[in-house]
């Protein structure tokens, strides 16, 4: 399963949970990066990277090996950002997303950043590994 | 006919005496070495971030330091009083306009695997 497929699965799950807030890849947020429209008043972004995992045990067969995902919540209101954090936690933490061959997870909470003023928005992030 | 019995119980007795003396020293050495290793990794990742994204964060990697908090308790990472160390939060987690760099988290990925192995080796090394 490629990183692109993983991002697609995770974004689909987040968009279902965060409705009507929308989760984007970093390059797809409206109003930035030359995209049409204006930057939404609340939105989430994700970024994925692979993580060092050392030598695996002989029996350690998994469909996807160690990755790290960061979900960033940005909103004009701190409470909106907090709600996004709670909904994301309910969707990802200790759970899997996708089904069949595209199932990934479970996501394990790693670290969190407080929601703070950031370029006219209030934003914070959570990091999960899977 | 001759019977000859060889035992090494004396060696074991010596070990038991030495283990209590050497364990704190060796333990501190393992923790210190891993703190320095983690710091070197994190600093390396931070330098890589600098080469990739221009020179505005050139003062960030030098802020990575190691210090001893107590015996067998060491700390590493950006020092907020040095250079751009106070910007660690933004570099580590990213912001609305930039992705997270995770210099410290990536170093922990390595250390969390190698540190327990080093502790294991250290304990084995106390005998013989």
PDB file of C-alpha atoms in Angstrom, chain A residues 6-90:
ATOM      1  CA  UNK A   6      -2.827   5.636   2.948  1.00  0.00           C
ATOM      2  CA  UNK A   7      -3.496   9.366   2.697  1.00  0.00           C
ATOM      3  CA  UNK A   8      -6.640   8.696   0.667  1.00  0.00           C
ATOM      4  CA  UNK A   9      -7.978   6.250   3.267  1.00  0.00           C
ATOM      5  CA  UNK A  10      -7.192   8.531   6.186  1.00  0.00           C
ATOM      6  CA  UNK A  11      -8.655  11.622   4.501  1.00  0.00           C
ATOM      7  CA  UNK A  12     -11.832   9.708   3.663  1.00  0.00           C
ATOM      8  CA  UNK A  13     -12.240   8.618   7.281  1.00  0.00           C
ATOM      9  CA  UNK A  14     -11.495  12.091   8.637  1.00  0.00           C
ATOM     10  CA  UNK A  15     -13.849  13.787   6.201  1.00  0.00           C
ATOM     11  CA  UNK A  16     -16.636  11.425   7.245  1.00  0.00           C
ATOM     12  CA  UNK A  17     -16.004  12.163  10.928  1.00  0.00           C
ATOM     13  CA  UNK A  18     -15.308  15.899  10.736  1.00  0.00           C
ATOM     14  CA  UNK A  19     -18.309  16.756   8.573  1.00  0.00           C
ATOM     15  CA  UNK A  20     -18.890  19.628   7.711  1.00  0.00           C
ATOM     16  CA  UNK A  21     -15.226  20.540   8.366  1.00  0.00           C
ATOM     17  CA  UNK A  22     -12.954  19.276   5.625  1.00  0.00           C
ATOM     18  CA  UNK A  23      -9.597  17.542   5.901  1.00  0.00           C
ATOM     19  CA  UNK A  24      -7.080  18.243   3.144  1.00  0.00           C
ATOM     20  CA  UNK A  25      -3.639  17.325   2.008  1.00  0.00           C
ATOM     21  CA  UNK A  26      -1.314  20.285   2.617  1.00  0.00           C
ATOM     22  CA  UNK A  27      -1.371  21.299  -1.054  1.00  0.00           C
ATOM     23  CA  UNK A  28      -5.154  21.134  -1.443  1.00  0.00           C
ATOM     24  CA  UNK A  29      -6.338  23.752   1.041  1.00  0.00           C
ATOM     25  CA  UNK A  30      -8.455  26.330  -0.815  1.00  0.00           C
ATOM     26  CA  UNK A  31      -6.974  29.824  -0.990  1.00  0.00           C
ATOM     27  CA  UNK A  32      -3.368  28.708  -0.471  1.00  0.00           C
ATOM     28  CA  UNK A  33      -0.798  27.227  -2.832  1.00  0.00           C
ATOM     29  CA  UNK A  34      -2.550  28.945  -5.744  1.00  0.00           C
ATOM     30  CA  UNK A  35      -5.817  27.072  -5.176  1.00  0.00           C
ATOM     31  CA  UNK A  36      -9.142  28.693  -5.995  1.00  0.00           C
ATOM     32  CA  UNK A  37     -11.361  30.063  -3.238  1.00  0.00           C
ATOM     33  CA  UNK A  38     -10.512  31.421   0.179  1.00  0.00           C
ATOM     34  CA  UNK A  39      -8.988  29.613   3.105  1.00  0.00           C
ATOM     35  CA  UNK A  40     -11.854  27.987   5.052  1.00  0.00           C
ATOM     36  CA  UNK A  41     -12.664  29.185   8.560  1.00  0.00           C
ATOM     37  CA  UNK A  42     -11.968  25.688   9.845  1.00  0.00           C
ATOM     38  CA  UNK A  43     -10.095  22.848   8.270  1.00  0.00           C
ATOM     39  CA  UNK A  44      -7.701  20.002   9.006  1.00  0.00           C
ATOM     40  CA  UNK A  45      -4.545  18.932   7.201  1.00  0.00           C
ATOM     41  CA  UNK A  46      -2.539  15.748   7.321  1.00  0.00           C
ATOM     42  CA  UNK A  47       1.059  14.850   6.621  1.00  0.00           C
ATOM     43  CA  UNK A  48       2.525  11.363   6.557  1.00  0.00           C
ATOM     44  CA  UNK A  49       6.095  10.165   6.878  1.00  0.00           C
ATOM     45  CA  UNK A  50       7.744   6.799   7.337  1.00  0.00           C
ATOM     46  CA  UNK A  51       9.448   6.109  10.616  1.00  0.00           C
ATOM     47  CA  UNK A  52      12.583   4.201  11.517  1.00  0.00           C
ATOM     48  CA  UNK A  53      11.626   0.877  12.981  1.00  0.00           C
ATOM     49  CA  UNK A  54      14.824  -1.087  13.459  1.00  0.00           C
ATOM     50  CA  UNK A  55      15.021  -4.756  12.693  1.00  0.00           C
ATOM     51  CA  UNK A  56      11.676  -6.504  12.658  1.00  0.00           C
ATOM     52  CA  UNK A  57      11.060  -9.835  14.323  1.00  0.00           C
ATOM     53  CA  UNK A  58      10.818 -12.824  12.029  1.00  0.00           C
ATOM     54  CA  UNK A  59       7.131 -13.226  12.809  1.00  0.00           C
ATOM     55  CA  UNK A  60       6.284  -9.535  12.532  1.00  0.00           C
ATOM     56  CA  UNK A  61       4.159  -9.629   9.446  1.00  0.00           C
ATOM     57  CA  UNK A  62       2.126  -6.488   8.947  1.00  0.00           C
ATOM     58  CA  UNK A  63       0.494  -4.981   5.882  1.00  0.00           C
ATOM     59  CA  UNK A  64       1.957  -1.552   6.556  1.00  0.00           C
ATOM     60  CA  UNK A  65       5.156  -0.761   8.405  1.00  0.00           C
ATOM     61  CA  UNK A  66       5.783   2.090  10.788  1.00  0.00           C
ATOM     62  CA  UNK A  67       4.463   5.413   9.626  1.00  0.00           C
ATOM     63  CA  UNK A  68       3.769   8.672  11.379  1.00  0.00           C
ATOM     64  CA  UNK A  69       0.803  10.905  10.645  1.00  0.00           C
ATOM     65  CA  UNK A  70       0.293  14.445  11.842  1.00  0.00           C
ATOM     66  CA  UNK A  71      -3.202  15.871  11.828  1.00  0.00           C
ATOM     67  CA  UNK A  72      -3.318  19.648  12.147  1.00  0.00           C
ATOM     68  CA  UNK A  73      -6.487  21.443  13.193  1.00  0.00           C
ATOM     69  CA  UNK A  74      -6.897  25.049  12.172  1.00  0.00           C
ATOM     70  CA  UNK A  75      -9.920  27.218  12.890  1.00  0.00           C
ATOM     71  CA  UNK A  76     -10.842  30.807  13.626  1.00  0.00           C
ATOM     72  CA  UNK A  77     -12.212  29.635  16.968  1.00  0.00           C
ATOM     73  CA  UNK A  78     -10.235  27.634  19.499  1.00  0.00           C
ATOM     74  CA  UNK A  79     -13.292  25.555  20.359  1.00  0.00           C
ATOM     75  CA  UNK A  80     -13.731  24.525  16.721  1.00  0.00           C
ATOM     76  CA  UNK A  81     -10.148  23.336  16.674  1.00  0.00           C
ATOM     77  CA  UNK A  82     -10.713  21.449  19.917  1.00  0.00           C
ATOM     78  CA  UNK A  83     -13.804  19.776  18.509  1.00  0.00           C
ATOM     79  CA  UNK A  84     -11.801  18.657  15.482  1.00  0.00           C
ATOM     80  CA  UNK A  85      -9.194  17.209  17.801  1.00  0.00           C
ATOM     81  CA  UNK A  86     -11.830  15.250  19.721  1.00  0.00           C
ATOM     82  CA  UNK A  87     -13.497  13.938  16.548  1.00  0.00           C
ATOM     83  CA  UNK A  88     -10.135  12.944  15.090  1.00  0.00           C
ATOM     84  CA  UNK A  89      -9.207  11.132  18.275  1.00  0.00           C
ATOM     85  CA  UNK A  90     -12.510   9.233  18.165  1.00  0.00           C
TER      86      UNK A  90
END
